[in-house]
């Protein structure tokens, strides 16, 4: 099942050539090459430790030490790409003393595409108090805050690392709804998750990643037509534990 | 968001296309009526807008809807086409029903008596 | 963008340094109270004990303030550039080394502030305990020793700045190196150890070099021996500072593993 879709077009938001990232004890990303077009909602699926988070850290610029080439909107990873990439990490990144107003100020100062009114209305509908210290908030509330920050930016690439893991079903629906609502044909959303059921209808295409290698990159509809299975079923087959 | 249970082995755009088609032929959406925007439909079903776009494109290919450039998408005024499509769907459902009944051992005359 | 970063970081640092400033304030209040106690009541044994106690606590708070500054500088850099907050730090659209320089500038500013406050406190205490004349003499002595003319003043300030910069780069370097894959075990202990060892080594090099210069260039005959020594020390500090900075950049860019 080695279907690597190489899309020859100038309409790619992400172009990766032979990306390799090694840590001292393991190879996190093993010679990855892929092109992801603009205007798509893409799922990055794989078990824990398969390299999803590492790939997202590379795209967001948090990791800057790797072999190979990575281009976002035709530019190398750096200050220019960070301006157009909105990154949601899998853990909170706030200082102990911070309140939502403090982070909002930072986003306003550094990101030209940050829409403050959108942020405030999202916090309002999620019931997040902007003056409350973030450390005193529940895990679910912190995740909603982080999501609001990320989605309030008018970015060309959204990189969401496990936004659905560990949230309650209502928040999950809200997250998926927000992603659909925010969809813009110029922007791409890359979502990593290991909970595929019920989520695959939001994806245009999915990437299967296993032990640092990409084993599949197909449109969801093609998978159903070709294999007569849902993505979830195909995933279970591919990543079976014996 | 409608919690719609999609089938697993058919592409989602086909399933959404069929749902909308059913609503057209059963007159839940009347000829000439304006459809919801792609974004609204995608939010209702909880699917990516690209999928909805594909569904609507297929429906447009079949002539059941048309696009007015700045106004949006509308159901066709062609009542004949809608009637034909309805008959076609009815035919498919009947064929399916007969096949299922034959599987449990009924023959055509028995089926006729049941109905 | 850099100025915006400095502004943002300054707000961040201020929260930590607030406690340090409070510590200095408290030291002064205690010291003044000890004098106040003596003035308003008759001299007696028990009061003397209280007075001594207050003085001791005041001095302790001043020392805490100085050490607190170093601890805060370390903590803030660690949190922003090496711990989980670094996800936010490094996804901001600024060049990575901006963060190093922003932290450096703000840490220097706060170090100077605390130094000045400590100096003013010392002067206040001398005035309060030994009178105006003592204070004036003390100030004159300092001035004669370190700031007698333009050259002395310059060499003093130059060396101080070099020392502060190289010291800060060394702190940052130790923090960063200790968070690479090889040394993640017991980061605090390893960091402090690394700092002490390297600092000791740096001082050894400076003193050896000074000795060498003194012998080779026969510096004792010069008028401004101390100022010249300062200048030489400062220059060696710069060299070390540059080495630390290069290693720091390399570590931050290549070797850092946040998780």
Coordinates of C-alpha atoms in Angstrom, one line a residue:
Chain A
X1 CA 0.0 0.0 0.0
X2 CA 2.7 2.5 -1.0
X3 CA 0.7 5.2 -2.7
X4 CA 2.6 8.4 -2.7
X5 CA 0.7 11.0 -4.5
X6 CA 3.1 13.4 -6.1
X7 CA 1.0 16.4 -7.3
X8 CA 2.9 18.3 -9.9
X9 CA 1.5 21.8 -9.5
X10 CA 2.4 25.2 -8.3
X11 CA -0.4 25.0 -5.9
X12 CA 1.4 23.3 -3.1
X13 CA 1.6 24.9 0.3
X14 CA 4.0 22.3 1.7
X15 CA 6.9 20.8 -0.3
X16 CA 9.1 18.4 1.5
X17 CA 12.2 16.7 0.0
X18 CA 14.0 13.9 1.7
X19 CA 13.4 15.1 5.2
X20 CA 15.2 13.2 7.9
X21 CA 15.3 14.0 11.6
X22 CA 17.4 11.8 13.9
X23 CA 17.5 11.9 17.7
X24 CA 20.3 10.3 19.5
X25 CA 18.4 7.1 20.1
X26 CA 16.0 7.0 17.2
X27 CA 15.1 8.2 13.7
X28 CA 12.0 10.2 14.0
X29 CA 11.5 11.1 10.4
X30 CA 13.0 8.8 7.7
X31 CA 13.6 10.4 4.3
X32 CA 10.1 11.9 3.9
X33 CA 9.1 13.5 0.6
X34 CA 5.6 14.9 0.1
X35 CA 3.7 17.7 -1.5
X36 CA 0.5 19.0 0.1
X37 CA -1.7 21.3 -2.0
X38 CA -3.4 24.5 -0.8
X39 CA -7.0 24.6 0.3
X40 CA -7.2 21.1 1.8
X41 CA -8.0 19.7 5.2
X42 CA -5.4 16.9 5.7
X43 CA -5.3 14.3 8.4
X44 CA -1.9 13.1 9.6
X45 CA -2.6 9.7 11.0
X46 CA -0.3 7.3 12.8
X47 CA 0.3 5.6 16.2
X48 CA 2.2 7.3 19.0
X49 CA 5.8 7.7 18.2
X50 CA 5.4 7.5 14.5
X51 CA 6.8 11.0 13.8
X52 CA 3.6 13.1 13.7
X53 CA 4.7 15.6 16.3
X54 CA 8.2 15.8 15.0
X55 CA 6.9 16.6 11.5
X56 CA 4.7 19.3 12.9
X57 CA 7.5 20.8 15.0
X58 CA 9.6 21.0 11.8
X59 CA 6.8 22.7 9.9
X60 CA 6.2 25.2 12.7
X61 CA 9.9 26.0 13.0
X62 CA 10.3 24.8 16.6
X63 CA 12.8 22.2 15.3
X64 CA 15.3 23.8 13.0
X65 CA 17.9 21.0 12.9
X66 CA 17.1 18.4 10.2
X67 CA 18.4 17.0 6.9
X68 CA 16.5 17.6 3.7
X69 CA 14.4 20.5 2.4
X70 CA 11.2 21.8 3.7
X71 CA 9.3 24.6 1.9
X72 CA 6.1 26.3 3.0
X73 CA 4.6 28.5 0.3
X74 CA 7.8 28.2 -1.6
X75 CA 9.9 29.6 1.3
X76 CA 12.4 27.8 3.5
X77 CA 11.4 27.4 7.1
X78 CA 12.2 30.7 8.9
X79 CA 10.8 34.0 10.0
X80 CA 8.8 34.3 6.8
X81 CA 7.1 30.9 7.1
X82 CA 6.3 31.5 10.8
X83 CA 4.3 34.5 9.8
X84 CA 1.9 32.3 7.8
X85 CA 1.9 29.2 9.9
X86 CA -0.4 28.9 12.9
X87 CA 0.7 26.1 15.2
X88 CA -1.2 24.3 17.9
X89 CA 1.2 22.1 19.9
X90 CA 0.1 19.1 21.8
X91 CA 0.9 20.6 25.2
X92 CA 0.3 24.0 26.7
X93 CA 3.1 26.6 26.3
X94 CA 2.1 29.3 28.7
X95 CA 4.1 30.8 31.5
X96 CA 2.8 30.4 35.0
X97 CA 1.7 34.0 35.5
X98 CA 0.0 34.4 32.1
X99 CA -3.6 35.2 31.6
X100 CA -5.5 35.0 28.3
X101 CA -5.1 38.8 27.9
X102 CA -1.4 38.5 28.1
X103 CA -1.1 35.9 25.4
X104 CA -3.6 37.8 23.2
X105 CA -1.3 40.8 23.5
X106 CA 1.6 38.8 22.3
X107 CA -0.3 37.4 19.4
X108 CA -1.5 40.9 18.5
X109 CA 2.0 42.2 18.6
X110 CA 3.7 39.6 16.6
X111 CA 1.2 38.3 14.1
X112 CA -0.3 40.7 11.5
X113 CA -3.0 38.1 10.6
X114 CA -4.4 37.8 14.2
X115 CA -8.0 38.8 14.4
X116 CA -8.7 40.0 17.9
X117 CA -12.5 40.4 17.6
X118 CA -12.7 36.8 16.3
X119 CA -10.7 35.7 19.2
X120 CA -12.9 37.5 21.7
X121 CA -16.1 36.0 20.3
X122 CA -14.6 32.5 20.3
X123 CA -13.6 32.9 23.9
X124 CA -17.0 34.2 24.7
X125 CA -18.8 31.3 23.1
X126 CA -16.4 28.9 24.9
X127 CA -16.8 30.5 28.2
X128 CA -13.2 31.3 28.8
X129 CA -12.5 34.2 31.2
X130 CA -9.8 36.4 29.8
X131 CA -8.6 37.6 33.2
X132 CA -8.2 34.3 34.8
X133 CA -4.7 32.9 35.3
X134 CA -4.2 30.0 32.9
X135 CA -2.6 27.7 35.4
X136 CA -5.9 27.7 37.3
X137 CA -7.9 26.7 34.3
X138 CA -9.1 23.1 33.6
X139 CA -7.3 21.1 30.9
X140 CA -10.3 21.4 28.6
X141 CA -10.4 25.2 29.0
X142 CA -6.7 25.6 28.3
X143 CA -7.1 23.5 25.1
X144 CA -10.0 25.7 24.0
X145 CA -7.9 28.8 24.7
X146 CA -5.0 27.4 22.6
X147 CA -7.4 26.4 19.8
X148 CA -9.0 29.9 19.8
X149 CA -5.6 31.6 19.5
X150 CA -4.6 29.4 16.6
X151 CA -7.9 29.7 14.7
X152 CA -8.1 33.4 15.2
X153 CA -5.2 33.9 12.9
X154 CA -5.7 34.2 9.1
X155 CA -2.9 31.8 8.3
X156 CA -2.1 30.0 5.1
X157 CA -1.2 26.8 7.0
X158 CA -2.7 25.6 10.3
X159 CA -0.7 22.9 12.0
X160 CA -2.8 21.2 14.7
X161 CA -1.1 18.6 16.8
X162 CA -3.6 16.2 18.4
X163 CA -6.3 18.8 18.9
X164 CA -8.9 16.1 19.7
X165 CA -7.1 13.9 22.1
X166 CA -8.4 14.1 25.7
X167 CA -11.2 16.6 25.1
X168 CA -14.8 16.1 25.9
X169 CA -17.2 15.3 23.0
X170 CA -18.8 18.7 23.0
X171 CA -15.4 20.4 22.6
X172 CA -14.5 17.9 20.0
X173 CA -17.5 18.9 17.9
X174 CA -16.8 22.5 18.5
X175 CA -13.2 22.0 17.3
X176 CA -14.3 20.2 14.1
X177 CA -17.0 22.8 13.5
X178 CA -14.5 25.6 13.9
X179 CA -12.1 24.0 11.4
X180 CA -14.9 23.6 8.9
X181 CA -16.2 27.2 9.5
X182 CA -12.7 28.6 9.1
X183 CA -12.0 26.8 5.9
X184 CA -10.7 29.1 3.2
X185 CA -9.6 27.8 -0.2
X186 CA -6.2 29.5 0.2
X187 CA -5.5 27.9 3.5
X188 CA -4.5 24.3 4.4
X189 CA -5.2 22.6 7.7
X190 CA -3.0 19.8 8.8
X191 CA -4.4 17.8 11.7
X192 CA -2.7 15.0 13.5
X193 CA -4.7 12.5 15.4
X194 CA -4.9 8.9 16.3
X195 CA -8.7 9.0 16.8
X196 CA -10.0 8.6 13.3
X197 CA -13.6 7.5 13.7
X198 CA -16.1 10.2 13.0
X199 CA -13.3 12.6 12.1
X200 CA -12.5 11.4 8.6
X201 CA -15.4 13.1 7.0
X202 CA -13.7 16.4 7.8
X203 CA -10.6 15.4 5.9
X204 CA -10.0 15.9 2.2
X205 CA -6.9 13.7 2.2
X206 CA -5.1 11.6 4.8
X207 CA -1.4 10.7 5.3
X208 CA -0.5 7.5 7.1
X209 CA 2.8 7.7 8.8
X210 CA 4.6 4.7 10.3
X211 CA 7.9 4.7 12.1
X212 CA 8.9 8.0 10.5
X213 CA 8.0 7.0 7.0
X214 CA 4.9 8.0 4.9
X215 CA 3.1 4.8 3.8
X216 CA 0.0 6.4 2.3
X217 CA -1.2 9.8 1.0
X218 CA -4.6 9.7 -0.6
X219 CA -7.8 11.5 -0.9
X220 CA -10.5 10.1 1.4
X221 CA -12.9 9.6 -1.4
X222 CA -10.3 7.7 -3.4
X223 CA -9.7 5.4 -0.5
X224 CA -13.4 4.5 -0.3
X225 CA -13.6 4.0 -4.0
X226 CA -10.4 2.0 -4.3
X227 CA -10.5 -0.1 -1.2
X228 CA -14.2 0.0 -0.3
X229 CA -13.3 0.8 3.2
X230 CA -13.4 3.9 5.4
X231 CA -10.2 5.5 6.4
X232 CA -10.6 4.1 9.9
X233 CA -10.9 0.6 8.7
X234 CA -7.9 1.0 6.4
X235 CA -5.9 2.4 9.2
X236 CA -6.7 -0.4 11.5
X237 CA -5.5 -2.8 8.8
X238 CA -2.3 -1.0 8.2
X239 CA -1.4 -0.5 11.8
X240 CA -2.5 -3.8 13.2
X241 CA -0.8 -5.0 16.3
X242 CA -0.3 -8.7 16.3
Chain B
X1 CA -24.3 19.6 13.2
X2 CA -26.4 16.7 12.1
X3 CA -25.0 13.5 13.6
X4 CA -25.4 11.7 10.3
X5 CA -24.1 8.1 10.2
X6 CA -22.3 7.7 6.9
X7 CA -21.7 4.4 5.3
X8 CA -18.1 3.3 5.4
X9 CA -17.5 1.9 1.9
X10 CA -19.1 4.6 -0.3
X11 CA -17.4 8.0 -0.7
X12 CA -19.0 10.6 1.4
X13 CA -19.6 13.0 -1.5
X14 CA -21.7 10.3 -3.1
X15 CA -23.8 9.9 0.1
X16 CA -24.3 13.6 0.5
X17 CA -25.2 13.8 -3.2
X18 CA -27.9 11.1 -2.7
X19 CA -29.3 12.9 0.4
X20 CA -29.8 16.1 -1.5
X21 CA -31.1 14.3 -4.5
X22 CA -33.7 12.6 -2.3
X23 CA -34.8 16.0 -0.9
X24 CA -35.2 17.3 -4.4
X25 CA -37.3 14.5 -5.8
X26 CA -39.5 14.3 -2.7
X27 CA -40.1 18.0 -3.0
X28 CA -38.6 18.8 0.4
X29 CA -36.6 21.3 -1.7
X30 CA -38.8 22.7 -4.4
X31 CA -37.9 23.6 -8.0
X32 CA -36.2 26.9 -8.2
X33 CA -35.4 27.0 -4.5
X34 CA -32.0 28.3 -3.4
X35 CA -29.7 25.8 -1.7
X36 CA -27.7 26.5 1.4
X37 CA -24.2 27.7 0.8
X38 CA -21.4 25.1 0.6
X39 CA -20.1 26.2 3.9
X40 CA -23.6 25.9 5.6
X41 CA -24.1 22.4 4.2
X42 CA -20.6 21.3 5.2
X43 CA -21.2 22.6 8.7
X44 CA -24.6 20.8 8.9
X45 CA -23.1 17.5 8.0
X46 CA -19.7 18.1 9.7
X47 CA -17.8 17.4 6.5
X48 CA -15.1 19.2 4.6
X49 CA -16.4 21.8 2.2
X50 CA -14.5 20.2 -0.6
X51 CA -16.6 17.1 -0.3
X52 CA -19.8 19.2 -0.5
X53 CA -18.5 21.0 -3.5
X54 CA -17.9 17.6 -5.2
X55 CA -21.5 16.5 -4.4
X56 CA -23.0 19.7 -5.8
X57 CA -20.8 19.4 -8.9
X58 CA -22.1 15.9 -9.6
X59 CA -25.7 17.1 -9.1
X60 CA -25.0 20.0 -11.5
X61 CA -23.6 17.5 -14.0
X62 CA -26.9 15.6 -13.8
X63 CA -28.8 18.8 -14.3
X64 CA -30.6 18.8 -11.0
X65 CA -29.1 22.0 -9.8
X66 CA -27.5 25.0 -11.5
X67 CA -25.3 27.9 -10.4
X68 CA -26.1 31.5 -10.7
X69 CA -22.8 33.1 -10.5
X70 CA -23.2 35.7 -7.8
X71 CA -26.4 34.3 -6.2
X72 CA -25.5 30.8 -5.4
X73 CA -26.9 27.4 -6.3
X74 CA -30.5 26.6 -7.2
X75 CA -32.7 23.6 -7.8
X76 CA -33.6 23.2 -11.5
X77 CA -37.0 24.4 -12.7
X78 CA -37.1 21.3 -15.0
X79 CA -40.0 19.4 -13.4
X80 CA -39.8 16.7 -16.0
X81 CA -36.2 15.9 -15.1
X82 CA -37.1 15.8 -11.4
X83 CA -39.9 13.4 -12.2
X84 CA -37.7 11.2 -14.3
X85 CA -35.0 11.1 -11.6
X86 CA -37.7 10.2 -9.0
X87 CA -38.9 7.3 -11.2
X88 CA -35.3 6.1 -11.7
X89 CA -34.7 6.1 -7.9
X90 CA -38.0 4.4 -7.3
X91 CA -37.1 1.7 -9.9
X92 CA -33.7 1.1 -8.2
X93 CA -35.4 0.8 -4.8
X94 CA -37.9 -1.7 -6.2
X95 CA -35.3 -3.8 -7.9
X96 CA -33.4 -3.8 -4.7
X97 CA -36.5 -4.8 -2.7
X98 CA -37.4 -7.6 -5.1
X99 CA -33.9 -9.0 -5.0
X100 CA -33.9 -9.0 -1.2
X101 CA -37.3 -10.7 -1.1
X102 CA -36.2 -13.3 -3.5
X103 CA -33.3 -14.0 -1.2
X104 CA -35.7 -15.0 1.5
X105 CA -37.5 -17.3 -0.8
X106 CA -40.5 -15.3 -2.1
X107 CA -41.3 -15.3 -5.8
X108 CA -42.9 -12.6 -7.9
X109 CA -46.5 -13.6 -7.4
X110 CA -46.1 -13.9 -3.7
X111 CA -44.5 -10.5 -3.5
X112 CA -47.4 -9.0 -5.5
X113 CA -49.9 -10.6 -3.1
X114 CA -48.1 -9.1 -0.1
X115 CA -48.3 -5.6 -1.4
Chain C
X1 CA 10.4 43.2 15.5
X2 CA 13.4 43.1 17.8
X3 CA 12.2 46.1 19.8
X4 CA 8.7 44.5 20.1
X5 CA 10.4 41.4 21.4
X6 CA 12.4 43.3 24.0
X7 CA 9.3 45.1 25.1
X8 CA 7.4 41.8 25.5
X9 CA 10.3 40.2 27.3
X10 CA 10.8 43.1 29.6
X11 CA 7.2 42.7 30.8
X12 CA 7.9 39.1 31.4
X13 CA 11.2 39.7 33.3
X14 CA 9.6 42.5 35.4
X15 CA 7.4 40.1 37.2
X16 CA 10.3 38.0 38.4
X17 CA 12.4 41.0 39.3
X18 CA 9.6 42.6 41.3
X19 CA 10.4 40.3 44.1
X20 CA 14.1 41.1 44.0
X21 CA 13.4 44.9 44.2
X22 CA 11.0 44.2 47.1
X23 CA 13.9 42.4 48.8
X24 CA 16.1 45.4 48.5
X25 CA 13.3 47.7 49.8
X26 CA 12.7 45.4 52.7
X27 CA 16.4 45.4 53.6
X28 CA 16.4 49.2 53.7
X29 CA 13.3 49.3 55.8
X30 CA 14.8 46.9 58.3
X31 CA 18.1 48.7 58.4
X32 CA 16.4 52.0 59.0
X33 CA 14.2 50.4 61.6
X34 CA 17.2 49.2 63.5
X35 CA 18.5 52.7 63.6
X36 CA 15.0 54.0 64.5
X37 CA 14.8 51.7 67.4
X38 CA 18.0 52.9 68.8
X39 CA 17.1 56.5 68.5
X40 CA 13.7 56.5 70.1
X41 CA 14.5 54.4 73.1
X42 CA 17.1 54.2 75.7
X43 CA 20.1 52.0 75.2
X44 CA 19.7 48.6 76.8
X45 CA 21.1 45.1 76.3
X46 CA 17.9 43.5 74.8
X47 CA 17.6 46.4 72.3
X48 CA 21.1 45.9 71.2
X49 CA 20.3 42.3 70.4
X50 CA 17.3 43.3 68.4
X51 CA 19.3 46.0 66.6
X52 CA 22.0 43.5 65.7
X53 CA 19.4 41.0 64.6
X54 CA 17.7 43.6 62.3
X55 CA 21.0 44.6 60.8
X56 CA 21.8 41.0 60.1
X57 CA 18.5 40.4 58.4
X58 CA 18.8 43.5 56.4
X59 CA 22.2 42.5 55.1
X60 CA 20.8 39.1 54.4
X61 CA 18.0 40.5 52.3
X62 CA 20.5 42.6 50.3
X63 CA 22.5 39.5 49.6
X64 CA 19.4 37.6 48.7
X65 CA 18.6 40.4 46.3
X66 CA 21.9 40.0 44.6
X67 CA 21.7 36.2 44.3
X68 CA 18.0 36.5 43.5
X69 CA 19.0 38.5 40.4
X70 CA 21.2 35.7 39.2
X71 CA 18.6 33.1 39.9
X72 CA 15.9 35.1 38.1
X73 CA 18.1 35.6 35.1
X74 CA 18.7 31.9 34.9
X75 CA 15.1 31.0 35.5
X76 CA 13.6 33.3 32.9
X77 CA 16.0 32.2 30.2
X78 CA 15.4 28.6 31.1
X79 CA 11.6 29.0 31.0
X80 CA 11.5 30.9 27.7
X81 CA 14.1 29.2 25.6
X82 CA 14.5 25.7 26.9
X83 CA 11.4 24.5 28.7
X84 CA 7.9 23.9 27.3
X85 CA 7.3 27.6 26.8
X86 CA 9.9 27.5 24.1
X87 CA 7.1 26.1 21.8
X88 CA 5.7 29.6 22.0
X89 CA 9.0 31.3 21.8
X90 CA 10.3 29.6 18.8
X91 CA 7.1 29.7 16.8
X92 CA 7.1 33.5 17.0
X93 CA 8.2 35.1 13.7
X94 CA 11.6 36.4 14.8
X95 CA 15.1 35.1 14.2
X96 CA 16.2 32.7 16.9
X97 CA 19.2 34.7 18.1
X98 CA 16.9 37.7 18.7
X99 CA 15.7 35.8 21.8
X100 CA 19.3 35.5 23.1
X101 CA 20.0 39.2 22.6
X102 CA 16.7 40.3 24.0
X103 CA 17.2 38.3 27.2
X104 CA 20.8 39.6 27.4
X105 CA 19.8 43.2 27.2
X106 CA 17.0 42.9 29.7
X107 CA 19.2 40.9 32.1
X108 CA 21.9 43.5 31.9
X109 CA 19.4 46.3 32.6
X110 CA 18.1 44.5 35.6
X111 CA 21.6 43.7 36.9
X112 CA 22.5 47.3 36.6
X113 CA 19.3 48.4 38.4
X114 CA 20.0 46.0 41.3
X115 CA 23.6 47.0 41.4
X116 CA 22.7 50.7 41.6
X117 CA 20.0 50.0 44.2
X118 CA 22.5 48.0 46.3
X119 CA 25.1 50.8 46.0
X120 CA 22.5 53.4 47.0
X121 CA 21.5 51.2 49.9
X122 CA 25.1 50.8 51.0
X123 CA 25.5 54.6 50.9
X124 CA 22.3 55.1 52.9
X125 CA 23.4 52.7 55.5
X126 CA 26.9 54.3 55.9
X127 CA 25.2 57.7 56.2
X128 CA 22.7 56.4 58.7
X129 CA 25.3 54.6 60.9
X130 CA 28.4 56.6 60.5
X131 CA 27.3 60.0 59.5
X132 CA 27.7 62.3 56.6
X133 CA 31.5 62.6 56.8
X134 CA 32.0 58.9 56.7
X135 CA 29.9 58.6 53.6
X136 CA 31.7 61.4 51.9
X137 CA 35.1 59.8 52.7
X138 CA 33.9 56.5 51.5
X139 CA 32.7 58.0 48.2
X140 CA 36.0 59.8 47.8
X141 CA 37.9 56.6 48.3
X142 CA 35.9 54.8 45.7
X143 CA 36.3 57.6 43.3
X144 CA 40.1 57.8 43.8
X145 CA 40.4 54.1 43.3
X146 CA 38.2 53.5 40.3
X147 CA 37.1 56.8 38.8
X148 CA 40.1 59.1 39.2
X149 CA 40.1 60.2 35.5
X150 CA 38.6 59.5 32.2
X151 CA 40.8 56.6 31.4
X152 CA 40.1 54.9 34.8
X153 CA 36.4 55.5 34.5
X154 CA 36.4 54.1 31.0
X155 CA 38.3 51.0 31.9
X156 CA 36.1 50.4 34.9
X157 CA 32.9 50.6 32.9
X158 CA 34.3 48.7 29.9
X159 CA 35.4 45.8 32.1
X160 CA 32.1 45.7 34.0
X161 CA 30.2 45.5 30.7
X162 CA 32.5 42.8 29.3
X163 CA 32.2 40.9 32.5
X164 CA 28.5 41.1 32.7
X165 CA 28.0 40.1 29.0
X166 CA 30.4 37.2 29.1
X167 CA 28.9 36.1 32.4
X168 CA 25.4 36.1 31.0
X169 CA 26.4 34.3 27.9
X170 CA 28.1 31.6 30.1
X171 CA 24.9 31.3 32.1
X172 CA 22.8 30.9 29.0
X173 CA 25.3 28.4 27.6
X174 CA 25.2 26.3 30.7
X175 CA 21.4 26.3 30.7
X176 CA 21.2 25.3 27.1
X177 CA 23.9 22.6 27.1
X178 CA 22.4 21.0 30.1
X179 CA 19.2 20.5 28.1
X180 CA 20.7 18.6 25.3
X181 CA 20.1 14.9 24.9
X182 CA 23.5 13.9 26.4
X183 CA 23.1 15.8 29.7
X184 CA 19.4 15.8 30.5
X185 CA 20.0 13.9 33.7
X186 CA 20.0 16.3 36.8
X187 CA 20.1 19.5 34.8
X188 CA 20.3 21.9 37.8
X189 CA 23.3 20.3 39.4
X190 CA 25.1 19.8 36.1
X191 CA 24.4 23.4 35.1
X192 CA 25.8 24.9 38.3
X193 CA 28.8 22.6 38.2
X194 CA 29.5 23.5 34.6
X195 CA 29.3 27.2 35.4
X196 CA 31.6 27.0 38.3
X197 CA 34.2 25.0 36.5
X198 CA 34.2 27.1 33.4
X199 CA 34.1 30.4 35.4
X200 CA 37.1 29.2 37.4
X201 CA 38.9 28.3 34.2
X202 CA 38.1 31.6 32.7
X203 CA 39.5 33.5 35.8
X204 CA 42.6 31.4 35.8
X205 CA 43.2 32.2 32.1
X206 CA 42.7 35.9 32.9
X207 CA 45.1 36.0 35.9
X208 CA 47.8 34.0 34.0
X209 CA 47.4 36.4 31.0
X210 CA 47.7 39.4 33.3
X211 CA 50.8 38.0 34.9
X212 CA 52.3 37.4 31.5
X213 CA 51.5 40.9 30.3
X214 CA 52.9 42.4 33.5
X215 CA 56.2 40.6 33.0
X216 CA 56.4 41.0 29.3
X217 CA 55.3 44.6 29.0
X218 CA 56.7 45.7 32.4
X219 CA 53.3 47.2 33.4
X220 CA 54.1 48.1 37.0
X221 CA 55.9 51.2 35.9
X222 CA 52.8 52.6 34.2
X223 CA 50.7 55.3 35.9
X224 CA 47.4 53.6 35.5
X225 CA 48.3 50.0 36.4
X226 CA 44.9 49.1 37.7
X227 CA 43.0 50.6 34.8
X228 CA 45.3 48.8 32.3
X229 CA 44.8 45.5 34.2
X230 CA 41.1 46.1 34.0
X231 CA 41.2 46.7 30.3
X232 CA 43.2 43.5 29.7
X233 CA 40.8 41.5 31.8
X234 CA 37.9 43.0 30.0
X235 CA 39.4 42.1 26.6
X236 CA 39.9 38.5 27.6
X237 CA 36.4 38.4 28.9
X238 CA 35.2 39.6 25.4
X239 CA 37.0 36.7 23.8
X240 CA 35.5 34.2 26.1
X241 CA 32.1 35.9 25.7
X242 CA 32.4 35.5 21.9
X243 CA 33.3 31.8 22.3
X244 CA 30.3 31.3 24.7
X245 CA 28.0 33.0 22.2
X246 CA 29.0 30.9 19.3
X247 CA 28.6 27.7 21.3
X248 CA 25.3 29.0 22.6
X249 CA 24.0 29.7 19.1
X250 CA 25.0 26.2 18.0
X251 CA 23.3 24.6 21.0
X252 CA 20.1 26.5 20.6
X253 CA 19.9 25.8 16.9
X254 CA 21.2 22.3 16.6
X255 CA 21.2 20.4 19.8
X256 CA 18.2 21.5 21.9
X257 CA 15.7 18.8 22.8
X258 CA 12.8 20.3 24.6
X259 CA 11.1 17.0 25.4

